[in-house]
Amino acid sequence: MPDYIYLLENRLSADQQNALRQLREATREAGMILFLTGDAVRDLTSGHAVRNLEVSVHGNALKLKKIIENLGGHVWGEDEASRSLYLCFPGTVRVDVISTHRAEYPSPGKPVFHPASIQEDLRRRDFTVNAMALSLNEGSFGLLMDPLNGAADIEARILRLVSNYGFLEEPSLLIRATRYMARLGWELDPKSQTRYENAKGEGVIEFLSEHARSEELEQIGHEEDALKVLGPSRLRGGPMFSFLCGPRPRPTKRN
């Protein structure tokens, strides 16, 4: 098991550590509990460079806006539906501050968010390797939460869906899986691969929302080798490439 206190103190840049210190101060002032989540925990565990930070809080992250601005952070965006803040700190450190939540999908690509605990939040994530959290709180700093055994999948270098319906409920996961496979060199586990192919065959990418489309395009743009994601063996020439980079036809209604 990695020593996460050591990793937090030695694998993050000075600017990233400073951003987390300010967020810890902000959440202490607001009486909230704070966790490092998402890609950063996966990359700390696997040894990849940590590019951007995501933290999750119990409570409404939007209430941190004024406190964060007073501490020197810049709020460049926010999302009312998921109660999320998008921040920049000195040194071009980007941080997403997410309110812990669960999601329901009345229709593909259209989640409805509900406040939830960190345990429920991790179980609504995309892949097990992203369903891990590190406590950033006094008394439990560096403690790992890994309810779906994502660390084992990191060691095996595989991407495993958290939910069997992940690709059907959220079409953007098809693009995200492609992006992760291209950057990390990992593969989907056999069951997730079958669900990936089935979802592509059913054309669920047609239900990709404009918001998700913009987010995935932005993430591809931040890749060191974006063309690798869009290459012939990935998206290029297929329906996902068309939906990302070309005009979107109107989706047909699903029965």
mmCIF file of C-alpha atoms in Angstrom:
data_model
loop_
_atom_site.group_PDB
_atom_site.id
_atom_site.type_symbol
_atom_site.label_atom_id
_atom_site.label_comp_id
_atom_site.label_asym_id
_atom_site.label_seq_id
_atom_site.Cartn_x
_atom_site.Cartn_y
_atom_site.Cartn_z
ATOM 1 C CA MET A 1 0.000 0.000 0.000
ATOM 2 C CA PRO A 2 1.513 3.372 -0.987
ATOM 3 C CA ASP A 3 2.329 5.931 1.688
ATOM 4 C CA TYR A 4 -0.118 8.613 0.592
ATOM 5 C CA ILE A 5 1.131 11.239 3.018
ATOM 6 C CA TYR A 6 4.552 10.894 1.397
ATOM 7 C CA LEU A 7 3.015 11.040 -2.085
ATOM 8 C CA LEU A 8 0.972 14.141 -1.247
ATOM 9 C CA GLU A 9 4.062 15.870 0.095
ATOM 10 C CA ASN A 10 6.482 14.781 -2.639
ATOM 11 C CA ARG A 11 4.606 13.984 -5.858
ATOM 12 C CA LEU A 12 2.585 17.184 -6.094
ATOM 13 C CA SER A 13 4.175 20.419 -7.252
ATOM 14 C CA ALA A 14 4.693 23.251 -4.782
ATOM 15 C CA ASP A 15 1.854 25.155 -6.453
ATOM 16 C CA GLN A 16 -0.488 22.150 -6.224
ATOM 17 C CA GLN A 17 0.360 21.691 -2.541
ATOM 18 C CA ASN A 18 -0.313 25.386 -1.935
ATOM 19 C CA ALA A 19 -3.711 25.112 -3.649
ATOM 20 C CA LEU A 20 -4.656 22.164 -1.436
ATOM 21 C CA ARG A 21 -3.528 24.042 1.681
ATOM 22 C CA GLN A 22 -5.804 26.930 0.761
ATOM 23 C CA LEU A 23 -8.697 24.569 0.096
ATOM 24 C CA ARG A 24 -8.128 22.852 3.438
ATOM 25 C CA GLU A 25 -8.230 26.265 5.108
ATOM 26 C CA ALA A 26 -11.404 27.201 3.224
ATOM 27 C CA THR A 27 -13.236 24.003 4.143
ATOM 28 C CA ARG A 28 -12.137 24.237 7.791
ATOM 29 C CA GLU A 29 -13.584 27.752 7.899
ATOM 30 C CA ALA A 30 -16.824 26.492 6.326
ATOM 31 C CA GLY A 31 -16.985 23.404 8.556
ATOM 32 C CA MET A 32 -16.830 21.003 5.606
ATOM 33 C CA ILE A 33 -15.038 17.678 5.104
ATOM 34 C CA LEU A 34 -12.572 17.570 2.192
ATOM 35 C CA PHE A 35 -11.251 14.735 0.024
ATOM 36 C CA LEU A 36 -8.887 14.490 -2.922
ATOM 37 C CA THR A 37 -10.696 12.447 -5.580
ATOM 38 C CA GLY A 38 -10.720 11.506 -9.251
ATOM 39 C CA ASP A 39 -7.731 11.457 -11.579
ATOM 40 C CA ALA A 40 -5.302 12.843 -8.996
ATOM 41 C CA VAL A 41 -5.677 9.848 -6.653
ATOM 42 C CA ARG A 42 -5.397 7.436 -9.574
ATOM 43 C CA ASP A 43 -2.253 9.143 -10.868
ATOM 44 C CA LEU A 44 -0.631 9.348 -7.425
ATOM 45 C CA THR A 45 -1.256 5.615 -7.005
ATOM 46 C CA SER A 46 -0.042 4.620 -10.482
ATOM 47 C CA GLY A 47 2.978 6.930 -10.639
ATOM 48 C CA HIS A 48 1.676 9.114 -13.472
ATOM 49 C CA ALA A 49 2.093 12.876 -13.356
ATOM 50 C CA VAL A 50 -0.756 14.653 -11.574
ATOM 51 C CA ARG A 51 -1.991 17.280 -14.020
ATOM 52 C CA ASN A 52 -5.172 18.691 -12.498
ATOM 53 C CA LEU A 53 -6.745 18.358 -9.077
ATOM 54 C CA GLU A 54 -10.268 17.403 -8.094
ATOM 55 C CA VAL A 55 -11.519 17.651 -4.533
ATOM 56 C CA SER A 56 -14.887 16.677 -3.129
ATOM 57 C CA VAL A 57 -16.647 18.190 -0.130
ATOM 58 C CA HIS A 58 -19.551 17.147 2.058
ATOM 59 C CA GLY A 59 -21.967 20.033 1.630
ATOM 60 C CA ASN A 60 -22.570 22.691 -1.004
ATOM 61 C CA ALA A 61 -19.276 23.570 -2.692
ATOM 62 C CA LEU A 62 -20.804 26.787 -4.065
ATOM 63 C CA LYS A 63 -20.798 28.196 -0.522
ATOM 64 C CA LEU A 64 -16.977 28.157 -0.622
ATOM 65 C CA LYS A 65 -16.797 30.698 -3.444
ATOM 66 C CA LYS A 66 -16.254 33.842 -1.357
ATOM 67 C CA ILE A 67 -13.826 32.153 1.042
ATOM 68 C CA ILE A 68 -11.721 30.781 -1.826
ATOM 69 C CA GLU A 69 -11.602 34.147 -3.581
ATOM 70 C CA ASN A 70 -10.453 35.791 -0.330
ATOM 71 C CA LEU A 71 -7.642 33.223 -0.106
ATOM 72 C CA GLY A 72 -6.378 34.032 -3.601
ATOM 73 C CA GLY A 73 -8.147 31.438 -5.729
ATOM 74 C CA HIS A 74 -9.898 32.476 -8.933
ATOM 75 C CA VAL A 75 -13.336 31.037 -9.689
ATOM 76 C CA TRP A 76 -13.607 30.796 -13.477
ATOM 77 C CA GLY A 77 -16.732 28.664 -13.627
ATOM 78 C CA GLU A 78 -19.467 27.016 -11.618
ATOM 79 C CA ASP A 79 -22.242 24.492 -12.191
ATOM 80 C CA GLU A 80 -25.458 24.922 -10.241
ATOM 81 C CA ALA A 81 -26.833 21.469 -11.085
ATOM 82 C CA SER A 82 -23.925 19.523 -9.571
ATOM 83 C CA ARG A 83 -22.971 22.327 -7.146
ATOM 84 C CA SER A 84 -19.407 22.434 -8.466
ATOM 85 C CA LEU A 85 -16.761 25.169 -8.648
ATOM 86 C CA TYR A 86 -13.952 25.365 -11.207
ATOM 87 C CA LEU A 87 -10.891 27.165 -9.874
ATOM 88 C CA CYS A 88 -7.466 28.423 -10.847
ATOM 89 C CA PHE A 89 -4.704 29.001 -8.308
ATOM 90 C CA PRO A 90 -1.270 30.619 -8.775
ATOM 91 C CA GLY A 91 1.044 28.534 -10.922
ATOM 92 C CA THR A 92 -1.812 27.698 -13.341
ATOM 93 C CA VAL A 93 -3.145 25.033 -10.981
ATOM 94 C CA ARG A 94 -6.653 23.966 -11.975
ATOM 95 C CA VAL A 95 -8.937 22.530 -9.310
ATOM 96 C CA ASP A 96 -12.491 21.221 -9.594
ATOM 97 C CA VAL A 97 -14.400 21.414 -6.293
ATOM 98 C CA ILE A 98 -17.283 18.941 -6.353
ATOM 99 C CA SER A 99 -20.125 18.494 -3.873
ATOM 100 C CA THR A 100 -20.376 14.801 -3.038
ATOM 101 C CA HIS A 101 -23.445 13.423 -4.782
ATOM 102 C CA ARG A 102 -25.135 10.496 -6.431
ATOM 103 C CA ALA A 103 -26.722 10.630 -9.873
ATOM 104 C CA GLU A 104 -29.857 9.218 -11.451
ATOM 105 C CA TYR A 105 -30.372 9.003 -15.215
ATOM 106 C CA PRO A 106 -34.028 9.387 -16.277
ATOM 107 C CA SER A 107 -32.673 9.430 -19.841
ATOM 108 C CA PRO A 108 -29.190 8.892 -21.322
ATOM 109 C CA GLY A 109 -26.751 11.741 -20.779
ATOM 110 C CA LYS A 110 -29.144 13.726 -18.553
ATOM 111 C CA PRO A 111 -28.193 13.119 -14.922
ATOM 112 C CA VAL A 112 -30.176 14.342 -11.946
ATOM 113 C CA PHE A 113 -27.934 14.999 -8.954
ATOM 114 C CA HIS A 114 -28.699 14.352 -5.290
ATOM 115 C CA PRO A 115 -26.507 15.199 -2.268
ATOM 116 C CA ALA A 116 -24.795 12.117 -0.888
ATOM 117 C CA SER A 117 -21.957 10.896 1.315
ATOM 118 C CA ILE A 118 -18.419 10.397 0.027
ATOM 119 C CA GLN A 119 -19.048 6.635 0.070
ATOM 120 C CA GLU A 120 -22.073 7.008 -2.227
ATOM 121 C CA ASP A 121 -20.187 9.516 -4.365
ATOM 122 C CA LEU A 122 -17.368 7.056 -5.036
ATOM 123 C CA ARG A 123 -19.877 4.381 -6.034
ATOM 124 C CA ARG A 124 -21.420 6.626 -8.720
ATOM 125 C CA ARG A 125 -18.055 7.215 -10.452
ATOM 126 C CA ASP A 126 -17.108 6.102 -13.960
ATOM 127 C CA PHE A 127 -14.301 3.538 -13.490
ATOM 128 C CA THR A 128 -13.036 1.818 -10.357
ATOM 129 C CA VAL A 129 -9.590 3.415 -10.766
ATOM 130 C CA ASN A 130 -11.290 6.817 -10.366
ATOM 131 C CA ALA A 131 -13.457 5.722 -7.431
ATOM 132 C CA MET A 132 -10.825 6.365 -4.766
ATOM 133 C CA ALA A 133 -10.492 9.226 -2.285
ATOM 134 C CA LEU A 134 -7.822 10.569 0.051
ATOM 135 C CA SER A 135 -8.825 12.376 3.216
ATOM 136 C CA LEU A 136 -7.387 15.896 3.483
ATOM 137 C CA ASN A 137 -8.795 16.391 6.977
ATOM 138 C CA GLU A 138 -7.045 16.738 10.319
ATOM 139 C CA GLY A 139 -6.730 13.425 12.097
ATOM 140 C CA SER A 140 -7.183 11.334 8.934
ATOM 141 C CA PHE A 141 -4.917 13.137 6.447
ATOM 142 C CA GLY A 142 -3.723 10.743 3.734
ATOM 143 C CA LEU A 143 -6.207 7.988 4.597
ATOM 144 C CA LEU A 144 -7.296 6.107 1.455
ATOM 145 C CA MET A 145 -10.897 5.159 0.724
ATOM 146 C CA ASP A 146 -11.124 2.497 -1.988
ATOM 147 C CA PRO A 147 -14.536 0.768 -1.761
ATOM 148 C CA LEU A 148 -14.352 -0.792 -5.244
ATOM 149 C CA ASN A 149 -10.736 -2.008 -5.079
ATOM 150 C CA GLY A 150 -9.525 0.454 -7.695
ATOM 151 C CA ALA A 151 -5.930 0.059 -6.500
ATOM 152 C CA ALA A 152 -5.956 -3.556 -7.686
ATOM 153 C CA ASP A 153 -7.208 -2.490 -11.116
ATOM 154 C CA ILE A 154 -4.478 0.165 -11.272
ATOM 155 C CA GLU A 155 -1.897 -2.529 -10.579
ATOM 156 C CA ALA A 156 -3.483 -4.699 -13.306
ATOM 157 C CA ARG A 157 -3.614 -1.667 -15.659
ATOM 158 C CA ILE A 158 -7.296 -2.138 -16.496
ATOM 159 C CA LEU A 159 -10.346 0.120 -16.667
ATOM 160 C CA ARG A 160 -13.431 -1.451 -15.114
ATOM 161 C CA LEU A 161 -16.855 0.194 -15.155
ATOM 162 C CA VAL A 162 -18.311 0.966 -11.746
ATOM 163 C CA SER A 163 -21.845 0.474 -13.088
ATOM 164 C CA ASN A 164 -22.827 -2.123 -15.670
ATOM 165 C CA TYR A 165 -24.960 0.599 -17.283
ATOM 166 C CA GLY A 166 -22.284 3.291 -17.280
ATOM 167 C CA PHE A 167 -21.879 3.620 -21.056
ATOM 168 C CA LEU A 168 -25.663 3.544 -21.595
ATOM 169 C CA GLU A 169 -26.463 6.116 -18.929
ATOM 170 C CA GLU A 170 -23.595 8.492 -19.669
ATOM 171 C CA PRO A 171 -22.411 8.331 -23.329
ATOM 172 C CA SER A 172 -19.417 10.575 -22.579
ATOM 173 C CA LEU A 173 -17.813 7.594 -20.828
ATOM 174 C CA LEU A 174 -17.238 6.060 -24.273
ATOM 175 C CA ILE A 175 -15.008 9.004 -25.140
ATOM 176 C CA ARG A 176 -13.417 9.111 -21.694
ATOM 177 C CA ALA A 177 -12.527 5.418 -21.855
ATOM 178 C CA THR A 178 -10.923 5.984 -25.259
ATOM 179 C CA ARG A 179 -8.946 8.934 -23.885
ATOM 180 C CA TYR A 180 -7.712 6.981 -20.862
ATOM 181 C CA MET A 181 -6.698 3.995 -22.968
ATOM 182 C CA ALA A 182 -4.712 6.241 -25.312
ATOM 183 C CA ARG A 183 -2.942 8.190 -22.540
ATOM 184 C CA LEU A 184 -2.374 5.513 -19.907
ATOM 185 C CA GLY A 185 -1.865 2.520 -22.185
ATOM 186 C CA TRP A 186 -4.422 0.548 -20.158
ATOM 187 C CA GLU A 187 -7.258 -1.591 -21.514
ATOM 188 C CA LEU A 188 -10.865 -2.197 -20.561
ATOM 189 C CA ASP A 189 -11.523 -5.408 -18.658
ATOM 190 C CA PRO A 190 -13.367 -7.998 -20.806
ATOM 191 C CA LYS A 191 -16.874 -7.260 -19.468
ATOM 192 C CA SER A 192 -16.409 -3.492 -19.791
ATOM 193 C CA GLN A 193 -15.022 -3.978 -23.306
ATOM 194 C CA THR A 194 -18.142 -5.927 -24.292
ATOM 195 C CA ARG A 195 -20.363 -3.179 -22.856
ATOM 196 C CA TYR A 196 -18.278 -0.579 -24.696
ATOM 197 C CA GLU A 197 -18.811 -2.326 -28.044
ATOM 198 C CA ASN A 198 -22.520 -2.881 -27.350
ATOM 199 C CA ALA A 199 -23.048 0.788 -26.460
ATOM 200 C CA LYS A 200 -21.252 1.889 -29.633
ATOM 201 C CA GLY A 201 -23.366 -0.505 -31.668
ATOM 202 C CA GLU A 202 -26.574 0.849 -30.136
ATOM 203 C CA GLY A 203 -25.597 4.400 -31.069
ATOM 204 C CA VAL A 204 -25.878 5.789 -27.548
ATOM 205 C CA ILE A 205 -23.288 8.433 -28.464
ATOM 206 C CA GLU A 206 -26.214 10.235 -30.170
ATOM 207 C CA PHE A 207 -27.414 11.169 -26.681
ATOM 208 C CA LEU A 208 -24.189 12.955 -25.767
ATOM 209 C CA SER A 209 -25.178 16.300 -24.231
ATOM 210 C CA GLU A 210 -23.646 19.567 -25.405
ATOM 211 C CA HIS A 211 -22.181 20.089 -21.935
ATOM 212 C CA ALA A 212 -20.507 16.672 -21.927
ATOM 213 C CA ARG A 213 -19.343 17.155 -25.521
ATOM 214 C CA SER A 214 -17.639 20.435 -24.590
ATOM 215 C CA GLU A 215 -16.034 18.908 -21.511
ATOM 216 C CA GLU A 216 -14.635 15.921 -23.395
ATOM 217 C CA LEU A 217 -13.319 18.119 -26.229
ATOM 218 C CA GLU A 218 -11.586 20.303 -23.649
ATOM 219 C CA GLN A 219 -10.034 17.271 -21.973
ATOM 220 C CA ILE A 220 -8.803 15.899 -25.306
ATOM 221 C CA GLY A 221 -7.277 19.316 -26.009
ATOM 222 C CA HIS A 222 -5.274 19.065 -22.780
ATOM 223 C CA GLU A 223 -3.778 15.696 -23.747
ATOM 224 C CA GLU A 224 -0.093 15.732 -24.637
ATOM 225 C CA ASP A 225 -0.912 13.718 -27.768
ATOM 226 C CA ALA A 226 -4.508 14.555 -28.663
ATOM 227 C CA LEU A 227 -4.143 12.953 -32.107
ATOM 228 C CA LYS A 228 -3.467 9.627 -30.408
ATOM 229 C CA VAL A 229 -6.944 9.819 -28.866
ATOM 230 C CA LEU A 230 -8.474 10.689 -32.233
ATOM 231 C CA GLY A 231 -6.354 8.217 -34.206
ATOM 232 C CA PRO A 232 -7.654 5.496 -36.550
ATOM 233 C CA SER A 233 -7.707 2.835 -33.843
ATOM 234 C CA ARG A 234 -9.629 5.131 -31.510
ATOM 235 C CA LEU A 235 -12.229 7.668 -32.619
ATOM 236 C CA ARG A 236 -11.293 8.841 -36.100
ATOM 237 C CA GLY A 237 -13.742 7.842 -38.796
ATOM 238 C CA GLY A 238 -16.247 6.516 -36.297
ATOM 239 C CA PRO A 239 -19.455 7.951 -34.910
ATOM 240 C CA MET A 240 -17.804 9.329 -31.774
ATOM 241 C CA PHE A 241 -15.323 11.364 -33.819
ATOM 242 C CA SER A 242 -18.202 12.799 -35.863
ATOM 243 C CA PHE A 243 -20.137 13.792 -32.764
ATOM 244 C CA LEU A 244 -17.103 15.421 -31.191
ATOM 245 C CA CYS A 245 -15.715 17.266 -34.188
ATOM 246 C CA GLY A 246 -18.577 17.660 -36.637
ATOM 247 C CA PRO A 247 -22.204 18.741 -36.759
ATOM 248 C CA ARG A 248 -24.493 16.881 -34.408
ATOM 249 C CA PRO A 249 -27.616 15.377 -35.912
ATOM 250 C CA ARG A 250 -30.713 15.462 -33.741
ATOM 251 C CA PRO A 251 -30.966 12.228 -31.726
ATOM 252 C CA THR A 252 -33.922 10.019 -32.398
ATOM 253 C CA LYS A 253 -36.282 9.336 -29.532
ATOM 254 C CA ARG A 254 -35.635 6.082 -27.681
ATOM 255 C CA ASN A 255 -38.519 3.816 -26.844
#
